[in-house]
mmCIF file of C-alpha atoms in Angstrom:
data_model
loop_
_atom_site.group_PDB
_atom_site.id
_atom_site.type_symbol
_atom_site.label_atom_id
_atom_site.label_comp_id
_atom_site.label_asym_id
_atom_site.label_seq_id
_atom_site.Cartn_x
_atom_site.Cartn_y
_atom_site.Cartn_z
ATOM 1 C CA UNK A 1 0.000 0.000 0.000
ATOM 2 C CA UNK A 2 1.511 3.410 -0.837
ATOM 3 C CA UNK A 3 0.580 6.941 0.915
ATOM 4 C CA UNK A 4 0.885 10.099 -0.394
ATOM 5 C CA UNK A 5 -0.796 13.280 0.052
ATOM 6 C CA UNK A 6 -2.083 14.818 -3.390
ATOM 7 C CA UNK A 7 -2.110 18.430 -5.047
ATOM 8 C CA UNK A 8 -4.998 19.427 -2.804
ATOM 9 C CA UNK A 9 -3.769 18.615 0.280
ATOM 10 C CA UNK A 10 -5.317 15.033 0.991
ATOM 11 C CA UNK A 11 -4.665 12.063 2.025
ATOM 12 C CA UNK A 12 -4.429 9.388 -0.605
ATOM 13 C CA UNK A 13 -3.549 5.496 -0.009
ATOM 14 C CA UNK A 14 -3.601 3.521 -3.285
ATOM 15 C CA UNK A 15 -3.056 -0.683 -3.724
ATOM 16 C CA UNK A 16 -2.659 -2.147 -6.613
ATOM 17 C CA UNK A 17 -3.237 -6.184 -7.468
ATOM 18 C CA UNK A 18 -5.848 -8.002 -5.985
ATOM 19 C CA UNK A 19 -4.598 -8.727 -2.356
ATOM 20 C CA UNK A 20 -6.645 -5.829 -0.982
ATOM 21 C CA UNK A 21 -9.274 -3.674 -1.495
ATOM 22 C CA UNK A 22 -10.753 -0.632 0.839
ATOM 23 C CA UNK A 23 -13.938 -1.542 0.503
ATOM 24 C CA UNK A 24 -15.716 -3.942 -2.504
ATOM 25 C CA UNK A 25 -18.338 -1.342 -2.554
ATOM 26 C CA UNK A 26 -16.116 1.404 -4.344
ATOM 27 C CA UNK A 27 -18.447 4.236 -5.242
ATOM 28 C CA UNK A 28 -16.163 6.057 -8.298
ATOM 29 C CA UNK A 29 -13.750 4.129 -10.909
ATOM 30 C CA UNK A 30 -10.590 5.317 -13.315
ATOM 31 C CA UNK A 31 -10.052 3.990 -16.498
ATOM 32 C CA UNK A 32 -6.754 3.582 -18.203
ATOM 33 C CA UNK A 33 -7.386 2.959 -21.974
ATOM 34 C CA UNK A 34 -5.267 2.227 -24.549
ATOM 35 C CA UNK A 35 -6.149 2.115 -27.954
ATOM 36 C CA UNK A 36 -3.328 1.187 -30.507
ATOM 37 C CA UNK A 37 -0.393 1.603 -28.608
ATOM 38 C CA UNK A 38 -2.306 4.896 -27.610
ATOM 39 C CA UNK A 39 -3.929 6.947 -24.062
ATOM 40 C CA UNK A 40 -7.042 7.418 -24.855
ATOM 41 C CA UNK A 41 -8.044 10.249 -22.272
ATOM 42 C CA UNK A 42 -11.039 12.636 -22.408
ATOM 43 C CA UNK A 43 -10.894 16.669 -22.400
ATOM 44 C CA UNK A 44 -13.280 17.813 -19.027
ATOM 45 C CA UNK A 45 -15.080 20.721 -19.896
ATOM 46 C CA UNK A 46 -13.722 22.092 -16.555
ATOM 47 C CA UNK A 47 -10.746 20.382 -15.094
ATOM 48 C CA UNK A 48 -9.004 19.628 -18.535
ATOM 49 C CA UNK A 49 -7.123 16.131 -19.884
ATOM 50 C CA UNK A 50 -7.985 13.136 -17.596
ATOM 51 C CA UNK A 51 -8.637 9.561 -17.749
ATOM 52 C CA UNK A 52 -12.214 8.450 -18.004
ATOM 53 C CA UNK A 53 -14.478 7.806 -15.257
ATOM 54 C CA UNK A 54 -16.807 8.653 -12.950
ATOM 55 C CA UNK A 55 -19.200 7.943 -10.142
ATOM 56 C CA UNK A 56 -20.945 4.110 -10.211
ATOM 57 C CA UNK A 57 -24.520 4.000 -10.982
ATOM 58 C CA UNK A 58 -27.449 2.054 -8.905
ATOM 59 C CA UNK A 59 -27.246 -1.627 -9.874
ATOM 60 C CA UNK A 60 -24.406 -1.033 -11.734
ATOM 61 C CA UNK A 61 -20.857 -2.853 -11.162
ATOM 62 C CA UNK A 62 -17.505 -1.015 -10.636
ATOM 63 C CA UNK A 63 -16.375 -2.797 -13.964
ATOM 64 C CA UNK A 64 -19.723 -1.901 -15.737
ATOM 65 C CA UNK A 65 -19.616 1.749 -14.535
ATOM 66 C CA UNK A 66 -16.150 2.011 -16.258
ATOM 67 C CA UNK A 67 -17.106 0.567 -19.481
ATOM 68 C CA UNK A 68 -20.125 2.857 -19.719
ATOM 69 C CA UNK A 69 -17.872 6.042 -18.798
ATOM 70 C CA UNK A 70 -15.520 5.144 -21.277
ATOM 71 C CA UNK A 71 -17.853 4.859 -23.858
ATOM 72 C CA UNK A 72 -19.594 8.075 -22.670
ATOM 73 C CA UNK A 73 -16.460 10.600 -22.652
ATOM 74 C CA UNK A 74 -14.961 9.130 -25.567
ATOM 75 C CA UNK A 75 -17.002 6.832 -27.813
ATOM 76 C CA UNK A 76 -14.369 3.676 -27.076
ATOM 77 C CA UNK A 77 -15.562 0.778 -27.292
ATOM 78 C CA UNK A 78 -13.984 -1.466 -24.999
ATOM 79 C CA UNK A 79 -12.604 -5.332 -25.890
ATOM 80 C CA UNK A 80 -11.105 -6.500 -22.132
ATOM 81 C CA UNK A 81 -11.120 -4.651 -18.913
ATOM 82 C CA UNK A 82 -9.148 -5.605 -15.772
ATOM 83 C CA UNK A 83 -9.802 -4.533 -12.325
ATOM 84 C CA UNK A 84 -5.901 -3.283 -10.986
ATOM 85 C CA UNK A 85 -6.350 -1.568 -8.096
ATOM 86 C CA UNK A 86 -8.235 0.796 -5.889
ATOM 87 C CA UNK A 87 -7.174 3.858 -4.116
ATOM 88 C CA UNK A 88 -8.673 5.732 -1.413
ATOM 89 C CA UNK A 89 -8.494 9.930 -1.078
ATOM 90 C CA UNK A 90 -9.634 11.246 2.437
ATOM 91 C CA UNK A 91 -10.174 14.859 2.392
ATOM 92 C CA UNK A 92 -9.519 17.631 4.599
ATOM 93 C CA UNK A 93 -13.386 17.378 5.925
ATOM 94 C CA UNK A 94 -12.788 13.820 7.285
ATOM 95 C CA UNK A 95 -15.239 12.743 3.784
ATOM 96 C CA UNK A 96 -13.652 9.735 2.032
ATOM 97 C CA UNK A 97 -14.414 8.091 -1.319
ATOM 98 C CA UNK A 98 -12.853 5.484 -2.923
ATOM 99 C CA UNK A 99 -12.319 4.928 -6.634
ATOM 100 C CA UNK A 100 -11.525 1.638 -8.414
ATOM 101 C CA UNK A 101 -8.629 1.299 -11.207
ATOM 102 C CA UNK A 102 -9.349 -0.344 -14.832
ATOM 103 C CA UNK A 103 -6.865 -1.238 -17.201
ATOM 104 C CA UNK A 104 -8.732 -1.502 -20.463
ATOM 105 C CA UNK A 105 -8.279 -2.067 -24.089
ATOM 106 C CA UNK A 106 -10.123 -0.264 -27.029
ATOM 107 C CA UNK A 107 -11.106 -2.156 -30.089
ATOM 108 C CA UNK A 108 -12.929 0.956 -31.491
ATOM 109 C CA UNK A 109 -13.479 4.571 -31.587
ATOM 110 C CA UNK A 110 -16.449 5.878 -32.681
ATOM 111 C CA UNK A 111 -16.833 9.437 -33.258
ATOM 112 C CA UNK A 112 -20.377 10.489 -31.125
ATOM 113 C CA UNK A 113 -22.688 13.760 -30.997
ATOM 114 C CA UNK A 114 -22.482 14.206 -27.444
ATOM 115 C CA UNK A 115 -19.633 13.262 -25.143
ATOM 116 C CA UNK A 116 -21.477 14.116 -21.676
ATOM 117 C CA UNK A 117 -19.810 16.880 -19.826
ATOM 118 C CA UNK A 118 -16.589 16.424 -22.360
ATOM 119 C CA UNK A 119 -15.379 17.230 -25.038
ATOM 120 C CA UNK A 120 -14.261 14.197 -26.404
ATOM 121 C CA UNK A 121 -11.845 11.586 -26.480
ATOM 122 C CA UNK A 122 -7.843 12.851 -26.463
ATOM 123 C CA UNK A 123 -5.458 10.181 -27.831
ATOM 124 C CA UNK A 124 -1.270 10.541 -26.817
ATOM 125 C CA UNK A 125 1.246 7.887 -27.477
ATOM 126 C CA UNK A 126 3.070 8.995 -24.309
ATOM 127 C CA UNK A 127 1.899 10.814 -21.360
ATOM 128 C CA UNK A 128 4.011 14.112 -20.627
ATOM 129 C CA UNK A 129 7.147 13.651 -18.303
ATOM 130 C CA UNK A 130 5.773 17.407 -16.872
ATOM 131 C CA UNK A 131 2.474 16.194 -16.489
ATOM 132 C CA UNK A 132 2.106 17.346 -12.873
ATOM 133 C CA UNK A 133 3.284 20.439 -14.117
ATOM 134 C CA UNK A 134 1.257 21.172 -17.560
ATOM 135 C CA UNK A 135 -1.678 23.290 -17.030
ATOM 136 C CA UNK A 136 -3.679 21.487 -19.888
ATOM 137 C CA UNK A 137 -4.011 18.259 -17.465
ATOM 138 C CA UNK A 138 -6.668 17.711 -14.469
ATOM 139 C CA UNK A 139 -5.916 17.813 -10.867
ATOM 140 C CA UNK A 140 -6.899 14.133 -11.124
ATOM 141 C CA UNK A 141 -3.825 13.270 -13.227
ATOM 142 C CA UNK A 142 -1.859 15.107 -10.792
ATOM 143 C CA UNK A 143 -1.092 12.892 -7.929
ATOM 144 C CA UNK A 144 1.061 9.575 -7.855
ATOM 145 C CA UNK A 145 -2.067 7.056 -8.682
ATOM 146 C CA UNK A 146 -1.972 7.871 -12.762
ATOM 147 C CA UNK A 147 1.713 7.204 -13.181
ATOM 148 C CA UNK A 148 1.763 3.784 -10.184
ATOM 149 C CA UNK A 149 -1.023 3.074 -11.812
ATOM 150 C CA UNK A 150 0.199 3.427 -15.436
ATOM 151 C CA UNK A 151 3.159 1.311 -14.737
ATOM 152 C CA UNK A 152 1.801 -1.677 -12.836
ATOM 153 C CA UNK A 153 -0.667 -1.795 -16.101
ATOM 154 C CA UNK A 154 2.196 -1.806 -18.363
ATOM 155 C CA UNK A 155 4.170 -4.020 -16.405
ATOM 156 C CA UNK A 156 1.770 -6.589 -15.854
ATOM 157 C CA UNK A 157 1.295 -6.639 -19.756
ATOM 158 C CA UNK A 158 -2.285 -5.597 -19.515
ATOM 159 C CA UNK A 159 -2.117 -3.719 -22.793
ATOM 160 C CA UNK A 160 0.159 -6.131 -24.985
#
């Protein structure tokens, strides 16, 4: 389990693999697609570049949730998935929420009318080494769970 605190001041714990979880009842999920050899992030209307995802619907799995917020930031259509991880962020009221981590592979993008409260999908062969640092990019993307994240998913040969 790693701790860190992120950009705004909370606390963050994030485990990746299967060993342990925060809760199985995660209310949130992040997506990390790939579609050839590509990130396939979505531009927020407000925060900027960011992975997909979102909050989990009623009746809705944390793996279904992340296929359908894919699909609505983006227009991806999704071939595999994999659960990776989880990571909890505690914030400065005491509040918690925790989000679960997809690895997932696109077989298709489809270019959509409406892309929810984006603007559409964002594809980059390489995330920026300044990421933390680029303007352009969400507060999400600006903690240590995107690039831990990122690696175990690489490493692990998730996206091969």
């Amino acid at each position: 389990m790693e701790h860190f605190i992120d950009p705004q001041g909370q606390k963050v714990k994030l485990v990746l693999g299967n060993e342990e979880r925060f809760t199985e009842a995660a209310g949130h999920v992040l997506v990390l697609p790939r579609f050839q050899k590509q990130w396939v992030l979505t531009e927020h209307r407000e925060r900027g570049y960011e992975f997909p995802g979102g909050k989990v619907e009623d009746g809705e799995t944390t793996k279904d949730a992340g296929v359908r917020e894919v699909w609505e930031e983006t227009g991806a259509h999704i071939g595999s998935i994999v659960y990776i991880g989880q990571y909890q962020v505690e914030g400065r009221s005491g509040t918690s929420f925790c989000k679960d981590i997809f690895a997932a592979v696109v077989t298709e993008m489809e270019k959509k009318d409406c892309y929810k409260e984006t603007k559409g999908p964002l594809l980059l062969k390489e995330l920026p080494a300044t990421l933390k640092e680029d303007p352009r990019f969400s507060f999400i993307m600006k903690d240590e769970v995107v690039p831990t994240a990122t690696a175990y998913a690489i490493a692990q040969g998730l996206f091969s």
